[in-house]
Short mmCIF file of C-alpha atoms in Angstrom, two decimals:
data_model
loop_
_atom_site.label_atom_id
_atom_site.label_comp_id
_atom_site.label_asym_id
_atom_site.label_seq_id
_atom_site.Cartn_x
_atom_site.Cartn_y
_atom_site.Cartn_z
CA UNK A 1 25.73 15.99 4.99
CA UNK A 2 23.14 13.18 5.03
CA UNK A 3 20.01 14.59 6.55
CA UNK A 4 16.28 13.80 6.16
CA UNK A 5 15.84 17.33 4.75
CA UNK A 6 18.56 16.90 2.06
CA UNK A 7 17.06 13.46 0.99
CA UNK A 8 13.72 15.01 0.79
CA UNK A 9 14.94 17.81 -1.44
CA UNK A 10 16.87 15.28 -3.58
CA UNK A 11 13.73 13.19 -4.01
CA UNK A 12 11.78 16.21 -4.98
CA UNK A 13 14.47 17.25 -7.50
CA UNK A 14 14.58 13.65 -8.97
CA UNK A 15 10.80 13.62 -9.46
CA UNK A 16 10.76 17.17 -10.96
CA UNK A 17 13.44 16.14 -13.57
CA UNK A 18 11.69 12.88 -14.36
CA UNK A 19 8.31 14.71 -14.80
CA UNK A 20 9.82 17.37 -17.12
CA UNK A 21 11.62 14.71 -19.07
CA UNK A 22 8.23 12.87 -19.39
CA UNK A 23 6.77 16.00 -21.04
CA UNK A 24 9.54 15.95 -23.65
CA UNK A 25 9.09 12.15 -24.37
CA UNK A 26 5.34 12.51 -24.70
CA UNK A 27 5.86 15.42 -27.25
CA UNK A 28 8.76 13.77 -29.12
CA UNK A 29 8.43 9.97 -28.99
CA UNK A 30 5.99 7.21 -30.19
CA UNK A 31 6.02 5.52 -26.85
CA UNK A 32 4.50 7.81 -24.35
CA UNK A 33 5.88 8.43 -20.87
CA UNK A 34 2.46 9.39 -19.26
CA UNK A 35 0.44 6.36 -17.93
CA UNK A 36 -2.76 5.74 -19.76
CA UNK A 37 -4.54 5.82 -16.42
CA UNK A 38 -3.56 9.66 -16.08
CA UNK A 39 -5.54 10.40 -19.26
CA UNK A 40 -8.32 8.46 -17.82
CA UNK A 41 -8.23 10.67 -14.58
CA UNK A 42 -8.04 13.88 -16.72
CA UNK A 43 -11.08 12.94 -18.82
CA UNK A 44 -13.05 12.03 -15.69
CA UNK A 45 -12.08 15.32 -14.04
CA UNK A 46 -13.31 17.17 -17.27
CA UNK A 47 -16.73 15.41 -16.97
CA UNK A 48 -16.97 16.38 -13.35
CA UNK A 49 -15.86 19.93 -14.15
CA UNK A 50 -18.69 20.21 -16.73
CA UNK A 51 -21.28 18.91 -14.33
CA UNK A 52 -21.36 15.33 -15.41
CA UNK A 53 -20.32 12.02 -13.99
CA UNK A 54 -16.76 10.80 -13.87
CA UNK A 55 -18.11 7.45 -14.95
CA UNK A 56 -18.89 8.84 -18.33
CA UNK A 57 -15.21 8.06 -18.97
CA UNK A 58 -15.09 4.30 -19.56
CA UNK A 59 -12.39 2.45 -17.45
CA UNK A 60 -12.62 5.02 -14.70
CA UNK A 61 -12.77 2.76 -11.70
CA UNK A 62 -12.10 5.12 -8.75
CA UNK A 63 -13.97 7.24 -6.30
CA UNK A 64 -15.36 10.53 -7.73
CA UNK A 65 -13.35 12.37 -5.06
CA UNK A 66 -10.20 11.71 -6.96
CA UNK A 67 -11.77 13.27 -10.07
CA UNK A 68 -12.81 16.29 -8.22
CA UNK A 69 -9.27 16.66 -6.69
CA UNK A 70 -7.87 16.57 -10.26
CA UNK A 71 -10.15 19.24 -11.79
CA UNK A 72 -7.25 21.62 -11.94
CA UNK A 73 -5.92 19.38 -14.69
CA UNK A 74 -8.76 20.98 -16.75
CA UNK A 75 -8.81 24.65 -15.61
CA UNK A 76 -5.18 25.15 -14.45
CA UNK A 77 -2.65 22.84 -16.12
CA UNK A 78 -2.73 19.24 -17.52
CA UNK A 79 0.37 18.29 -15.31
CA UNK A 80 -1.36 19.46 -12.05
CA UNK A 81 -2.21 15.82 -11.04
CA UNK A 82 1.44 14.74 -11.56
CA UNK A 83 2.77 17.45 -9.30
CA UNK A 84 0.13 16.53 -6.80
CA UNK A 85 1.33 12.82 -6.87
CA UNK A 86 4.87 13.98 -6.58
CA UNK A 87 3.93 15.98 -3.54
CA UNK A 88 2.22 12.99 -2.00
CA UNK A 89 5.41 10.92 -2.71
CA UNK A 90 7.40 13.41 -0.83
CA UNK A 91 4.78 13.46 2.08
CA UNK A 92 5.36 9.73 2.35
CA UNK A 93 9.18 10.21 2.47
CA UNK A 94 8.86 12.89 5.14
CA UNK A 95 6.56 10.73 7.17
CA UNK A 96 8.89 7.75 6.88
CA UNK A 97 11.74 9.86 8.21
CA UNK A 98 9.66 11.25 11.08
CA UNK A 99 8.36 7.73 12.13
CA UNK A 100 11.85 6.29 12.10
CA UNK A 101 13.09 9.20 14.33
CA UNK A 102 10.31 8.85 16.78
CA UNK A 103 11.25 5.10 17.09
CA UNK A 104 14.56 6.25 18.48
CA UNK A 105 16.96 6.48 15.53
CA UNK A 106 19.11 9.53 14.56
CA UNK A 107 18.37 11.94 11.83
CA UNK A 108 21.16 10.38 9.66
CA UNK A 109 19.80 7.04 9.88
CA UNK A 110 16.27 8.12 9.21
CA UNK A 111 17.65 10.04 6.14
CA UNK A 112 19.36 6.79 4.96
CA UNK A 113 16.20 4.70 5.30
CA UNK A 114 13.87 7.22 3.87
CA UNK A 115 16.08 7.30 0.77
CA UNK A 116 14.73 3.85 -0.02
CA UNK A 117 11.45 5.68 -0.85
CA UNK A 118 12.53 9.13 -1.88
CA UNK A 119 15.45 8.16 -4.18
CA UNK A 120 13.94 5.05 -5.51
CA UNK A 121 13.66 5.44 -9.30
CA UNK A 122 10.82 2.94 -9.54
CA UNK A 123 8.75 4.86 -7.13
CA UNK A 124 9.52 8.12 -8.72
CA UNK A 125 8.64 6.72 -12.22
CA UNK A 126 5.26 5.54 -10.99
CA UNK A 127 4.19 8.82 -9.57
CA UNK A 128 5.57 11.02 -12.38
CA UNK A 129 3.90 8.90 -15.07
CA UNK A 130 0.67 9.86 -13.39
CA UNK A 131 -0.31 7.01 -11.22
CA UNK A 132 -2.40 7.94 -8.09
CA UNK A 133 -1.03 5.20 -5.84
CA UNK A 134 0.96 7.82 -3.84
CA UNK A 135 -2.20 9.51 -2.64
CA UNK A 136 -3.32 6.34 -0.87
CA UNK A 137 0.13 5.69 0.46
CA UNK A 138 0.23 9.15 1.88
CA UNK A 139 -3.17 8.71 3.63
CA UNK A 140 -2.30 5.26 5.04
CA UNK A 141 1.15 6.42 6.29
CA UNK A 142 -0.38 9.57 7.83
CA UNK A 143 -2.94 7.39 9.58
CA UNK A 144 -0.35 5.01 10.98
CA UNK A 145 1.71 7.93 12.24
CA UNK A 146 -1.31 9.50 14.02
CA UNK A 147 -1.81 6.06 15.68
CA UNK A 148 1.77 5.87 16.64
CA UNK A 149 1.37 9.31 18.39
CA UNK A 150 -1.79 7.91 20.05
CA UNK A 151 -4.01 10.31 18.16
CA UNK A 152 -6.74 7.69 17.82
CA UNK A 153 -9.58 9.85 16.43
CA UNK A 154 -7.33 11.60 13.86
CA UNK A 155 -5.80 8.25 12.73
CA UNK A 156 -9.21 6.76 12.49
CA UNK A 157 -10.51 9.57 10.29
CA UNK A 158 -7.52 9.38 7.88
CA UNK A 159 -7.79 5.68 7.76
CA UNK A 160 -11.59 5.86 6.80
CA UNK A 161 -10.52 8.32 4.00
CA UNK A 162 -7.78 5.92 2.80
CA UNK A 163 -10.18 3.04 2.56
CA UNK A 164 -12.55 5.28 0.64
CA UNK A 165 -9.97 6.27 -1.81
CA UNK A 166 -8.94 2.70 -2.47
CA UNK A 167 -10.48 -0.57 -0.96
CA UNK A 168 -7.23 -2.53 -0.16
CA UNK A 169 -6.21 -0.74 2.99
CA UNK A 170 -9.18 -2.21 4.72
CA UNK A 171 -6.97 -5.32 5.47
CA UNK A 172 -5.03 -3.15 7.98
CA UNK A 173 -8.17 -2.93 10.17
CA UNK A 174 -7.16 -6.28 11.70
CA UNK A 175 -3.72 -5.37 12.91
CA UNK A 176 -5.09 -2.05 13.84
CA UNK A 177 -7.58 -3.71 16.07
CA UNK A 178 -4.91 -5.93 17.54
CA UNK A 179 -2.61 -3.04 18.36
CA UNK A 180 -5.26 -0.87 19.91
CA UNK A 181 -5.02 -2.82 23.15
CA UNK A 182 -6.06 -0.66 26.13
CA UNK A 183 -3.22 -1.70 28.51
CA UNK A 184 -0.48 -1.35 25.91
CA UNK A 185 -1.90 1.92 24.42
CA UNK A 186 -2.21 3.58 27.92
CA UNK A 187 1.33 3.80 29.13
CA UNK A 188 0.17 5.29 32.55
CA UNK A 189 -2.11 2.39 33.29
CA UNK A 190 -1.18 0.28 36.41
CA UNK A 191 -2.30 -3.28 36.44
CA UNK A 192 -3.85 -4.20 39.83
CA UNK A 193 -2.89 -7.32 41.62
CA UNK A 194 -4.55 -10.45 40.18
CA UNK A 195 -7.29 -12.04 42.26
CA UNK A 196 -8.46 -15.61 42.01
CA UNK A 197 -11.47 -15.91 39.62
CA UNK A 198 -13.73 -18.59 38.34
CA UNK A 199 -13.40 -19.91 34.86
CA UNK A 200 -16.59 -18.07 33.69
CA UNK A 201 -15.20 -14.83 35.21
CA UNK A 202 -11.76 -15.26 33.30
CA UNK A 203 -13.81 -15.79 30.09
CA UNK A 204 -15.87 -12.60 30.85
CA UNK A 205 -12.78 -10.59 31.56
CA UNK A 206 -11.11 -11.80 28.42
CA UNK A 207 -14.15 -10.85 26.28
CA UNK A 208 -14.36 -7.43 28.11
CA UNK A 209 -10.63 -6.85 27.37
CA UNK A 210 -11.26 -7.45 23.66
CA UNK A 211 -13.68 -4.55 23.47
CA UNK A 212 -12.23 -1.31 24.79
CA UNK A 213 -12.69 2.42 24.17
CA UNK A 214 -9.89 2.63 21.67
CA UNK A 215 -11.17 -0.14 19.48
CA UNK A 216 -14.71 1.12 19.71
CA UNK A 217 -13.48 4.75 18.80
CA UNK A 218 -11.46 3.32 15.87
CA UNK A 219 -14.29 1.30 14.47
CA UNK A 220 -16.97 4.05 14.84
CA UNK A 221 -14.90 6.93 13.53
CA UNK A 222 -13.22 5.12 10.59
CA UNK A 223 -16.33 3.41 9.54
CA UNK A 224 -18.19 6.81 10.00
CA UNK A 225 -15.85 8.67 7.73
CA UNK A 226 -15.86 5.76 5.13
CA UNK A 227 -19.76 5.45 5.04
CA UNK A 228 -20.20 9.35 5.17
CA UNK A 229 -18.03 9.87 1.97
CA UNK A 230 -19.37 6.86 0.28
CA UNK A 231 -23.03 7.87 0.98
CA UNK A 232 -22.40 11.34 -0.34
CA UNK A 233 -20.95 9.83 -3.48
CA UNK A 234 -23.78 7.31 -3.81
CA UNK A 235 -26.41 10.16 -3.54
CA UNK A 236 -24.74 11.92 -6.44
CA UNK A 237 -23.78 8.93 -8.66
CA UNK A 238 -25.93 6.05 -7.59
CA UNK A 239 -25.19 2.40 -8.11
CA UNK A 240 -22.65 3.18 -10.75
CA UNK A 241 -20.30 4.61 -7.96
CA UNK A 242 -20.66 1.47 -5.86
CA UNK A 243 -19.98 -0.89 -8.82
CA UNK A 244 -17.11 1.03 -10.39
CA UNK A 245 -15.26 2.01 -7.10
CA UNK A 246 -15.71 -1.09 -5.08
CA UNK A 247 -17.53 -4.09 -6.62
CA UNK A 248 -15.60 -4.00 -9.84
CA UNK A 249 -12.32 -4.50 -8.02
CA UNK A 250 -13.70 -7.44 -5.90
CA UNK A 251 -15.09 -9.27 -8.84
CA UNK A 252 -12.46 -8.05 -11.36
CA UNK A 253 -11.29 -10.55 -13.99
CA UNK A 254 -8.36 -9.13 -16.18
CA UNK A 255 -7.63 -11.41 -19.11
CA UNK A 256 -4.71 -9.31 -20.18
CA UNK A 257 -1.26 -10.54 -19.03
CA UNK A 258 0.12 -9.22 -15.89
CA UNK A 259 2.57 -10.36 -13.11
CA UNK A 260 -0.08 -12.54 -11.46
CA UNK A 261 0.16 -16.33 -11.79
CA UNK A 262 -3.70 -16.42 -12.23
CA UNK A 263 -3.73 -14.44 -15.49
CA UNK A 264 -3.52 -17.43 -17.88
CA UNK A 265 -6.31 -19.56 -16.06
CA UNK A 266 -8.48 -16.39 -16.00
CA UNK A 267 -7.73 -15.79 -19.68
CA UNK A 268 -8.62 -19.44 -20.71
CA UNK A 269 -11.93 -19.37 -18.68
CA UNK A 270 -12.82 -15.64 -19.14
CA UNK A 271 -16.30 -16.20 -20.73
CA UNK A 272 -17.13 -19.48 -19.12
CA UNK A 273 -18.76 -20.55 -15.85
CA UNK A 274 -15.45 -21.87 -14.65
CA UNK A 275 -14.33 -18.22 -14.24
CA UNK A 276 -16.47 -17.93 -11.07
CA UNK A 277 -14.57 -21.06 -9.57
CA UNK A 278 -11.23 -19.51 -10.70
CA UNK A 279 -12.04 -16.27 -8.89
CA UNK A 280 -12.85 -18.08 -5.69
CA UNK A 281 -9.72 -20.23 -5.93
CA UNK A 282 -7.58 -17.13 -6.20
CA UNK A 283 -9.36 -15.31 -3.38
CA UNK A 284 -9.42 -17.89 -0.64
CA UNK A 285 -5.66 -18.32 -0.18
CA UNK A 286 -5.12 -14.63 -0.37
CA UNK A 287 -7.70 -13.89 2.26
CA UNK A 288 -6.42 -16.57 4.71
CA UNK A 289 -2.70 -15.62 4.32
CA UNK A 290 -3.49 -11.78 4.74
CA UNK A 291 -5.76 -12.49 7.79
CA UNK A 292 -3.31 -14.65 9.56
CA UNK A 293 -0.35 -12.33 9.04
CA UNK A 294 -2.27 -9.38 10.27
CA UNK A 295 -3.43 -11.19 13.28
CA UNK A 296 0.00 -12.84 14.25
CA UNK A 297 2.08 -9.69 13.72
CA UNK A 298 -0.50 -7.04 14.57
CA UNK A 299 1.33 -5.54 17.54
CA UNK A 300 4.10 -4.41 15.20
CA UNK A 301 1.72 -2.33 12.88
CA UNK A 302 4.17 -1.38 10.29
CA UNK A 303 5.60 -4.96 9.83
CA UNK A 304 2.09 -6.40 9.90
CA UNK A 305 1.01 -3.98 7.17
CA UNK A 306 4.11 -4.69 5.14
CA UNK A 307 3.77 -8.57 5.07
CA UNK A 308 -0.01 -8.34 4.60
CA UNK A 309 0.36 -5.99 1.65
CA UNK A 310 3.35 -8.02 0.17
CA UNK A 311 1.17 -11.23 0.40
CA UNK A 312 -1.93 -9.43 -0.90
CA UNK A 313 -0.09 -8.31 -4.00
CA UNK A 314 1.73 -11.68 -4.50
CA UNK A 315 -1.54 -13.70 -4.28
CA UNK A 316 -3.78 -11.20 -6.14
CA UNK A 317 -5.47 -12.32 -9.39
CA UNK A 318 -4.19 -8.96 -10.95
CA UNK A 319 -0.74 -7.54 -10.23
CA UNK A 320 0.96 -4.58 -11.83
CA UNK A 321 4.05 -2.50 -11.02
CA UNK A 322 1.97 0.18 -9.41
CA UNK A 323 0.92 -2.38 -6.64
CA UNK A 324 4.33 -2.64 -5.44
CA UNK A 325 4.21 0.92 -4.04
CA UNK A 326 1.58 -0.39 -1.64
CA UNK A 327 4.30 -2.22 0.31
CA UNK A 328 7.40 -0.44 -0.56
CA UNK A 329 6.36 2.54 1.53
CA UNK A 330 6.52 0.36 4.69
CA UNK A 331 10.06 -1.12 3.90
CA UNK A 332 12.10 1.75 5.13
CA UNK A 333 10.36 1.64 8.61
CA UNK A 334 10.68 -2.16 9.07
CA UNK A 335 14.16 -2.65 7.49
CA UNK A 336 16.21 -1.36 10.45
CA UNK A 337 14.97 -4.29 12.54
CA UNK A 338 15.87 -6.95 10.07
CA UNK A 339 19.12 -8.91 10.25
CA UNK A 340 19.37 -9.17 6.49
CA UNK A 341 19.72 -5.54 6.03
CA UNK A 342 23.40 -5.80 5.46
CA UNK A 343 24.12 -4.86 1.76
CA UNK A 344 25.12 -8.35 0.53
CA UNK A 345 22.03 -10.10 1.94
CA UNK A 346 19.72 -7.30 0.93
CA UNK A 347 21.08 -7.31 -2.63
CA UNK A 348 20.27 -11.03 -2.90
CA UNK A 349 16.50 -10.45 -2.12
CA UNK A 350 16.57 -7.47 -4.33
CA UNK A 351 18.17 -9.44 -7.11
CA UNK A 352 15.55 -12.29 -6.86
CA UNK A 353 12.73 -9.69 -6.75
CA UNK A 354 14.01 -7.83 -9.95
CA UNK A 355 15.17 -10.86 -11.64
CA UNK A 356 11.86 -12.72 -11.51
CA UNK A 357 10.22 -9.55 -12.95
CA UNK A 358 12.91 -9.31 -15.72
CA UNK A 359 12.22 -12.96 -16.78
CA UNK A 360 8.45 -12.06 -17.17
CA UNK A 361 9.09 -8.76 -18.91
CA UNK A 362 11.34 -10.56 -21.51
CA UNK A 363 8.34 -12.80 -22.43
CA UNK A 364 5.91 -9.88 -22.44
CA UNK A 365 8.20 -8.05 -24.86
CA UNK A 366 8.27 -10.97 -27.23
CA UNK A 367 4.45 -11.24 -27.10
CA UNK A 368 3.67 -7.54 -27.37
CA UNK A 369 6.45 -6.22 -29.78
CA UNK A 370 7.56 -9.27 -31.74
CA UNK A 371 4.07 -10.95 -32.00
CA UNK A 372 5.30 -14.26 -30.68
CA UNK A 373 2.97 -16.72 -28.82
CA UNK A 374 4.57 -16.73 -25.34
CA UNK A 375 1.55 -17.24 -23.23
CA UNK A 376 2.92 -20.48 -21.78
CA UNK A 377 6.24 -18.76 -21.01
CA UNK A 378 4.45 -15.84 -19.44
CA UNK A 379 2.51 -18.06 -17.16
CA UNK A 380 5.69 -19.83 -16.22
CA UNK A 381 7.36 -16.48 -15.50
CA UNK A 382 4.31 -15.45 -13.38
CA UNK A 383 4.79 -18.73 -11.43
CA UNK A 384 8.47 -17.95 -10.93
CA UNK A 385 7.44 -14.39 -9.55
CA UNK A 386 4.92 -15.99 -7.18
CA UNK A 387 7.53 -18.53 -5.90
CA UNK A 388 10.18 -15.74 -5.65
CA UNK A 389 7.79 -13.37 -3.63
CA UNK A 390 6.91 -16.21 -1.22
CA UNK A 391 10.59 -16.99 -0.63
CA UNK A 392 11.34 -13.31 -0.06
CA UNK A 393 8.48 -12.95 2.25
CA UNK A 394 9.63 -16.01 4.21
CA UNK A 395 13.25 -14.73 4.36
CA UNK A 396 12.06 -11.34 5.69
CA UNK A 397 9.60 -12.78 8.31
CA UNK A 398 12.18 -15.31 9.69
CA UNK A 399 14.97 -12.56 10.18
CA UNK A 400 12.65 -9.85 11.48
CA UNK A 401 12.71 -8.48 15.02
CA UNK A 402 9.16 -7.23 15.59
CA UNK A 403 8.85 -3.98 17.48
CA UNK A 404 5.40 -3.27 19.13
CA UNK A 405 3.96 0.04 18.20
CA UNK A 406 3.27 0.82 21.90
CA UNK A 407 4.92 -0.34 25.02
CA UNK A 408 8.48 0.14 23.69
CA UNK A 409 10.19 3.43 24.44
CA UNK A 410 12.39 5.23 22.05
CA UNK A 411 15.41 4.38 24.27
CA UNK A 412 14.68 0.65 24.14
CA UNK A 413 14.15 0.85 20.37
CA UNK A 414 17.50 2.62 19.97
CA UNK A 415 19.20 0.11 22.12
CA UNK A 416 17.55 -2.84 20.05
CA UNK A 417 18.85 -1.24 16.74
CA UNK A 418 22.38 -0.79 18.19
CA UNK A 419 22.49 -4.40 19.11
CA UNK A 420 21.41 -5.65 15.69
CA UNK A 421 24.22 -3.60 14.02
CA UNK A 422 26.84 -5.38 16.01
#
C-alpha cells in the first residue's frame, strides 16, 4: 500500500544502497563516486578537531558550524557526514508529506508527491556523494512548516539558522514578510466596520498595517539568531570567516565551465577590469526577477520560494547540479495545484529540463575527456539551458493555482485539489 511511511522507508533504502555502492566505486574505480567537496568537509573537520581553523583547508567556503558538525568524520567514521546528509534528505521527505497532509490531502496523495523527492535518483545521488545541500533544505523546510503551523518564533529561529548555513535562503525573507500579515495570520481576528477616514489617515493605517507584531518578531528573532551565530564564528575565526562564508559567494567568479550562461563571458574577462561589469550585469536581472516573484506570489509561501529559487539558480553566474536541490524540495508541495501535473504535460517539462542539460553535458564530455575545444558549444548549450528554464518557469507560473499559506482551510484546499483533478 502506498503510504508516506513506506515511501520514506523506500527513500532511505535507496540512499543506503547508493551510499554503499559509492564505497565500492571509490575503492575499485578510477572515477570516484564521492564528491570532492566531501573531502574538503572532512579535511576542514579534521583541522577543527585538532584545534585549528577550517579555513586552513583551501576551498572550504562554508560556515565553521558545518565543520564542527562533521567532526565525527574524523573520530567515528569517514562516512558519518554522508549518513547525516541522507538523514536530512529523509527529514525533507517527511516534512513534505506532513505539509501536504496538513493542506488537506490524503496520506496516499502525500506519499505520491513526497516520492518526487524521496525516490528521486538525482536527489539521492547528490546527498550520497557527500553534498551538504540537504542540510540547508531540511532547515528551510522545517522553518516553513513551523510558519505554516503559526509557530512564528520557532520558524524565525530555524530560518536564521538556515541563512547562517548558506546565504541564499535570505531571498525568502520577502515572501515571509508578505505572508506574515496580521489579519490573515490571526484566523480569529474580526475586522470592525469601516469608518470614513481622511486621505492622510488611510495612508497612516496602511503604513501601520505593514508593521505588525508577527513581522517584527520574524525580523528580530531570525536576524538575532543569524547575527548571534555569525558573531560567535567571527570571534573565533575573524575576517576569514566573513570572507569565505559570505563575501566569497557574493563576489564569486568561477572561470570553470558550468551550467550558467555567464561562464564564458566570465572566463574571457576573468583577470580584466571588465569582470566587475560582468558581475554586475549578471547580478541585476537576477536580483530584480527574484524580488518581483517573491513579492507577487508571497502569500503562497511554498510557490513563491519555488519560483524565486528556480529563477535564482537559472540567472546565477554559477550553476551546478547541487543547486537544483534548492528548488526541487518545494516541487512536491506546489505540484498538486498545477494544471500541468498530468503525466504527459509534466513529462514534456521534465524532458526539456533534462534535454537541455544533456546537450550541455555532451559538450562538457568532449572538452574534459576528448580534449576538444568546445567552449563556444558549451556557451551555446548554457544559453539553451537558460532559455529552457525560463520557458519552464513561465509554463509553471501560468498554470499554477496559488494557495495562501494562511486564510485557506484544509477543507477548502481539499476541495480545490478535487476540482483540479476533474
